[in-house]
């Protein structure tokens, strides 16, 4: 400790993470400055301990990674992130062992989550621990490294195609009932709901009776956004329009969006 020309006391300390830091005190005497430095050191140690907790490490990871994610991916990551933080909370990240991570995965299984969902949760958890290893230097090994989705976890429910009876109900819907025309359009074109919602009259070829699908609607909470879709066979494409669908499109030429 030394006294500066400006009258303040100065002391260099080494933090638990190995970094050094200068402390300053405006105390009137050296004895008071020692007490002040001790208080500052205790506060820093407490702050350092809290910064090493799982929830704080996870937040730093989220702040760094979330801005670069696509909206649909981000929604999935946010759910996985929140659930991990709720489970591990303020546990020091270096105290989390492989058996603790395994308990979390089994907790998800017992809660009834499907294999696909558990796989998503595990992927995000692994990324948080990797961040703690390579960026924060808080731990040396990933407690999730060898974890896998339990084989006896619930299988994901596959979507069933509409039955012939259900398709007939859609075919017979009047176009003026709520969602009636949208249901018919999806049935006859094979468009996804978000793709149909993004369509404008400019996407319709009124001469050749086709529709260009090159964008979709995604949701950020209650706020819709339009984003382009990949230029692949299952992504951006042209779809022929049967007469039963095209007739109603003629009536929607002046709309901003078809639906």
Short mmCIF file of N, CA and C in Angstrom, two decimals, residues 94-176:
data_model
loop_
_atom_site.label_atom_id
_atom_site.label_comp_id
_atom_site.label_asym_id
_atom_site.label_seq_id
_atom_site.Cartn_x
_atom_site.Cartn_y
_atom_site.Cartn_z
N UNK A 94 -18.34 -24.29 -11.40
CA UNK A 94 -17.30 -25.30 -11.20
C UNK A 94 -17.72 -26.38 -10.21
N UNK A 95 -18.89 -26.23 -9.62
CA UNK A 95 -19.40 -27.25 -8.69
C UNK A 95 -20.38 -28.22 -9.37
N UNK A 96 -20.70 -27.95 -10.62
CA UNK A 96 -21.65 -28.80 -11.34
C UNK A 96 -20.90 -29.98 -11.94
N UNK A 97 -21.28 -31.17 -11.50
CA UNK A 97 -20.61 -32.40 -11.92
C UNK A 97 -21.44 -33.12 -13.00
N UNK A 98 -20.84 -34.11 -13.70
CA UNK A 98 -21.59 -34.86 -14.71
C UNK A 98 -22.89 -35.46 -14.18
N UNK A 99 -22.86 -35.93 -12.92
CA UNK A 99 -24.10 -36.51 -12.37
C UNK A 99 -25.20 -35.47 -12.19
N UNK A 100 -24.80 -34.19 -11.95
CA UNK A 100 -25.79 -33.11 -11.84
C UNK A 100 -26.44 -32.85 -13.20
N UNK A 101 -25.62 -32.84 -14.25
CA UNK A 101 -26.14 -32.65 -15.61
C UNK A 101 -27.04 -33.81 -16.00
N UNK A 102 -26.66 -35.03 -15.59
CA UNK A 102 -27.48 -36.21 -15.88
C UNK A 102 -28.83 -36.12 -15.18
N UNK A 103 -28.81 -35.63 -13.94
CA UNK A 103 -30.07 -35.46 -13.20
C UNK A 103 -31.00 -34.49 -13.94
N UNK A 104 -30.40 -33.45 -14.53
CA UNK A 104 -31.21 -32.48 -15.28
C UNK A 104 -31.86 -33.14 -16.50
N UNK A 105 -31.09 -33.94 -17.23
CA UNK A 105 -31.63 -34.62 -18.40
C UNK A 105 -32.74 -35.60 -17.99
N UNK A 106 -32.53 -36.32 -16.89
CA UNK A 106 -33.56 -37.24 -16.41
C UNK A 106 -34.79 -36.50 -15.90
N UNK A 107 -34.56 -35.32 -15.34
CA UNK A 107 -35.68 -34.46 -14.90
C UNK A 107 -36.56 -34.09 -16.10
N UNK A 108 -35.91 -33.75 -17.22
CA UNK A 108 -36.67 -33.42 -18.43
C UNK A 108 -37.46 -34.62 -18.93
N UNK A 109 -36.84 -35.80 -18.84
CA UNK A 109 -37.52 -37.02 -19.28
C UNK A 109 -38.75 -37.29 -18.42
N UNK A 110 -38.58 -37.17 -17.10
CA UNK A 110 -39.69 -37.41 -16.17
C UNK A 110 -40.82 -36.39 -16.39
N UNK A 111 -40.44 -35.17 -16.77
CA UNK A 111 -41.44 -34.14 -17.03
C UNK A 111 -42.24 -34.43 -18.30
N UNK A 112 -41.80 -35.42 -19.07
CA UNK A 112 -42.54 -35.81 -20.26
C UNK A 112 -42.11 -35.17 -21.56
N UNK A 113 -40.92 -34.56 -21.57
CA UNK A 113 -40.44 -33.94 -22.81
C UNK A 113 -40.01 -35.02 -23.81
N UNK A 114 -40.25 -34.74 -25.08
CA UNK A 114 -39.89 -35.69 -26.13
C UNK A 114 -38.39 -35.67 -26.40
N UNK A 115 -37.91 -36.71 -27.07
CA UNK A 115 -36.48 -36.84 -27.36
C UNK A 115 -35.93 -35.61 -28.08
N UNK A 116 -36.68 -35.11 -29.05
CA UNK A 116 -36.21 -33.95 -29.82
C UNK A 116 -36.02 -32.73 -28.92
N UNK A 117 -36.95 -32.52 -28.00
CA UNK A 117 -36.86 -31.37 -27.08
C UNK A 117 -35.68 -31.54 -26.13
N UNK A 118 -35.50 -32.74 -25.58
CA UNK A 118 -34.38 -32.99 -24.68
C UNK A 118 -33.06 -32.79 -25.42
N UNK A 119 -33.01 -33.20 -26.67
CA UNK A 119 -31.79 -33.02 -27.48
C UNK A 119 -31.46 -31.53 -27.62
N UNK A 120 -32.49 -30.70 -27.83
CA UNK A 120 -32.29 -29.25 -27.95
C UNK A 120 -31.79 -28.66 -26.63
N UNK A 121 -32.40 -29.11 -25.51
CA UNK A 121 -31.98 -28.60 -24.20
C UNK A 121 -30.53 -28.98 -23.92
N UNK A 122 -30.15 -30.21 -24.25
CA UNK A 122 -28.80 -30.69 -24.00
C UNK A 122 -27.79 -29.94 -24.86
N UNK A 123 -28.14 -29.65 -26.10
CA UNK A 123 -27.23 -28.93 -27.01
C UNK A 123 -26.90 -27.54 -26.46
N UNK A 124 -27.90 -26.84 -25.96
CA UNK A 124 -27.69 -25.50 -25.41
C UNK A 124 -26.86 -25.59 -24.12
N UNK A 125 -27.15 -26.57 -23.28
CA UNK A 125 -26.40 -26.74 -22.04
C UNK A 125 -24.92 -26.99 -22.33
N UNK A 126 -24.64 -27.82 -23.33
CA UNK A 126 -23.24 -28.10 -23.71
C UNK A 126 -22.54 -26.82 -24.16
N UNK A 127 -23.27 -25.97 -24.90
CA UNK A 127 -22.67 -24.72 -25.37
C UNK A 127 -22.34 -23.78 -24.23
N UNK A 128 -23.21 -23.73 -23.21
CA UNK A 128 -22.95 -22.86 -22.05
C UNK A 128 -21.69 -23.32 -21.33
N UNK A 129 -21.54 -24.63 -21.15
CA UNK A 129 -20.35 -25.14 -20.47
C UNK A 129 -19.09 -24.95 -21.32
N UNK A 130 -19.20 -25.07 -22.63
CA UNK A 130 -18.06 -24.80 -23.50
C UNK A 130 -17.61 -23.34 -23.36
N UNK A 131 -18.60 -22.46 -23.27
CA UNK A 131 -18.31 -21.03 -23.07
C UNK A 131 -17.56 -20.83 -21.75
N UNK A 132 -17.98 -21.56 -20.72
CA UNK A 132 -17.32 -21.46 -19.40
C UNK A 132 -15.88 -21.98 -19.46
N UNK A 133 -15.63 -22.94 -20.36
CA UNK A 133 -14.28 -23.51 -20.49
C UNK A 133 -13.36 -22.60 -21.30
N UNK A 134 -13.78 -22.27 -22.52
CA UNK A 134 -12.88 -21.63 -23.47
C UNK A 134 -12.87 -20.11 -23.40
N UNK A 135 -13.97 -19.51 -22.95
CA UNK A 135 -14.04 -18.04 -22.89
C UNK A 135 -13.82 -17.53 -21.47
N UNK A 136 -14.58 -18.09 -20.53
CA UNK A 136 -14.50 -17.61 -19.14
C UNK A 136 -13.38 -18.27 -18.33
N UNK A 137 -12.86 -19.40 -18.82
CA UNK A 137 -11.78 -20.12 -18.12
C UNK A 137 -12.18 -20.50 -16.68
N UNK A 138 -13.46 -20.80 -16.49
CA UNK A 138 -13.97 -21.11 -15.15
C UNK A 138 -13.85 -22.60 -14.83
N UNK A 139 -13.93 -23.44 -15.85
CA UNK A 139 -13.85 -24.89 -15.65
C UNK A 139 -12.93 -25.48 -16.71
N UNK A 140 -12.50 -26.72 -16.47
CA UNK A 140 -11.58 -27.36 -17.41
C UNK A 140 -12.23 -28.48 -18.23
N UNK A 141 -13.38 -28.98 -17.76
CA UNK A 141 -14.05 -30.08 -18.48
C UNK A 141 -15.55 -29.80 -18.56
N UNK A 142 -16.16 -30.30 -19.63
CA UNK A 142 -17.59 -30.12 -19.85
C UNK A 142 -18.35 -31.28 -19.20
N UNK A 143 -19.14 -31.01 -18.16
CA UNK A 143 -19.86 -32.10 -17.48
C UNK A 143 -20.91 -32.76 -18.36
N UNK A 144 -21.21 -32.15 -19.51
CA UNK A 144 -22.21 -32.73 -20.42
C UNK A 144 -21.57 -33.50 -21.57
N UNK A 145 -20.25 -33.54 -21.61
CA UNK A 145 -19.54 -34.03 -22.79
C UNK A 145 -20.02 -35.40 -23.27
N UNK A 146 -20.28 -36.32 -22.35
CA UNK A 146 -20.63 -37.68 -22.75
C UNK A 146 -22.11 -38.00 -22.54
N UNK A 147 -22.90 -36.99 -22.26
CA UNK A 147 -24.33 -37.22 -22.04
C UNK A 147 -25.07 -37.39 -23.36
N UNK A 148 -26.06 -38.26 -23.36
CA UNK A 148 -26.91 -38.48 -24.53
C UNK A 148 -28.37 -38.45 -24.10
N UNK A 149 -29.23 -38.29 -25.08
CA UNK A 149 -30.67 -38.31 -24.80
C UNK A 149 -31.07 -39.72 -24.38
N UNK A 150 -31.79 -39.87 -23.27
CA UNK A 150 -32.20 -41.21 -22.82
C UNK A 150 -33.00 -41.96 -23.89
N UNK A 151 -32.64 -43.23 -24.10
CA UNK A 151 -33.33 -44.02 -25.13
C UNK A 151 -34.80 -44.22 -24.79
N UNK A 152 -35.13 -44.21 -23.49
CA UNK A 152 -36.52 -44.45 -23.11
C UNK A 152 -37.32 -43.15 -22.97
N UNK A 153 -36.75 -42.04 -23.44
CA UNK A 153 -37.52 -40.79 -23.44
C UNK A 153 -38.66 -40.89 -24.44
N UNK A 154 -39.67 -40.08 -24.23
CA UNK A 154 -40.85 -40.12 -25.10
C UNK A 154 -40.49 -39.77 -26.54
N UNK A 155 -41.00 -40.54 -27.47
CA UNK A 155 -40.75 -40.27 -28.89
C UNK A 155 -41.52 -39.03 -29.32
N UNK A 156 -40.93 -38.30 -30.26
CA UNK A 156 -41.61 -37.12 -30.79
C UNK A 156 -42.87 -37.54 -31.54
N UNK A 157 -43.92 -36.75 -31.39
CA UNK A 157 -45.18 -37.04 -32.07
C UNK A 157 -45.11 -36.55 -33.50
N UNK A 158 -45.30 -37.46 -34.45
CA UNK A 158 -45.27 -37.09 -35.85
C UNK A 158 -46.63 -36.53 -36.28
N UNK A 159 -46.58 -35.51 -37.10
CA UNK A 159 -47.81 -34.92 -37.61
C UNK A 159 -48.46 -35.86 -38.62
N UNK A 160 -49.74 -36.06 -38.46
CA UNK A 160 -50.48 -36.93 -39.37
C UNK A 160 -51.05 -36.11 -40.52
N UNK A 161 -51.01 -36.68 -41.70
CA UNK A 161 -51.64 -36.02 -42.84
C UNK A 161 -53.16 -36.03 -42.66
N UNK A 162 -53.81 -35.07 -43.28
CA UNK A 162 -55.27 -35.01 -43.19
C UNK A 162 -55.89 -36.27 -43.81
N UNK A 163 -56.95 -36.74 -43.22
CA UNK A 163 -57.66 -37.89 -43.78
C UNK A 163 -58.46 -37.43 -44.99
N UNK A 164 -58.94 -38.38 -45.77
CA UNK A 164 -59.76 -38.04 -46.94
C UNK A 164 -61.01 -37.29 -46.51
N UNK A 165 -61.58 -37.69 -45.37
CA UNK A 165 -62.79 -37.01 -44.87
C UNK A 165 -62.47 -35.56 -44.51
N UNK A 166 -61.31 -35.34 -43.87
CA UNK A 166 -60.92 -33.98 -43.48
C UNK A 166 -60.63 -33.14 -44.72
N UNK A 167 -60.00 -33.75 -45.73
CA UNK A 167 -59.72 -33.01 -46.96
C UNK A 167 -61.02 -32.59 -47.64
N UNK A 168 -62.01 -33.46 -47.61
CA UNK A 168 -63.30 -33.12 -48.24
C UNK A 168 -63.98 -31.97 -47.51
N UNK A 169 -63.83 -31.93 -46.19
CA UNK A 169 -64.39 -30.81 -45.42
C UNK A 169 -63.75 -29.50 -45.87
N UNK A 170 -62.43 -29.53 -46.07
CA UNK A 170 -61.72 -28.32 -46.51
C UNK A 170 -62.13 -27.93 -47.92
N UNK A 171 -62.24 -28.90 -48.80
CA UNK A 171 -62.63 -28.61 -50.20
C UNK A 171 -64.00 -27.94 -50.28
N UNK A 172 -64.88 -28.31 -49.35
CA UNK A 172 -66.25 -27.79 -49.39
C UNK A 172 -66.44 -26.51 -48.60
N UNK A 173 -65.36 -26.00 -47.99
CA UNK A 173 -65.48 -24.76 -47.23
C UNK A 173 -65.73 -23.58 -48.16
N UNK A 174 -66.69 -22.70 -47.84
CA UNK A 174 -66.85 -21.46 -48.61
C UNK A 174 -65.64 -20.56 -48.39
N UNK A 175 -65.24 -19.80 -49.40
CA UNK A 175 -64.05 -18.96 -49.27
C UNK A 175 -64.28 -17.76 -48.36
N UNK A 176 -65.56 -17.45 -48.06
CA UNK A 176 -65.83 -16.27 -47.25
C UNK A 176 -65.95 -16.56 -45.75
#
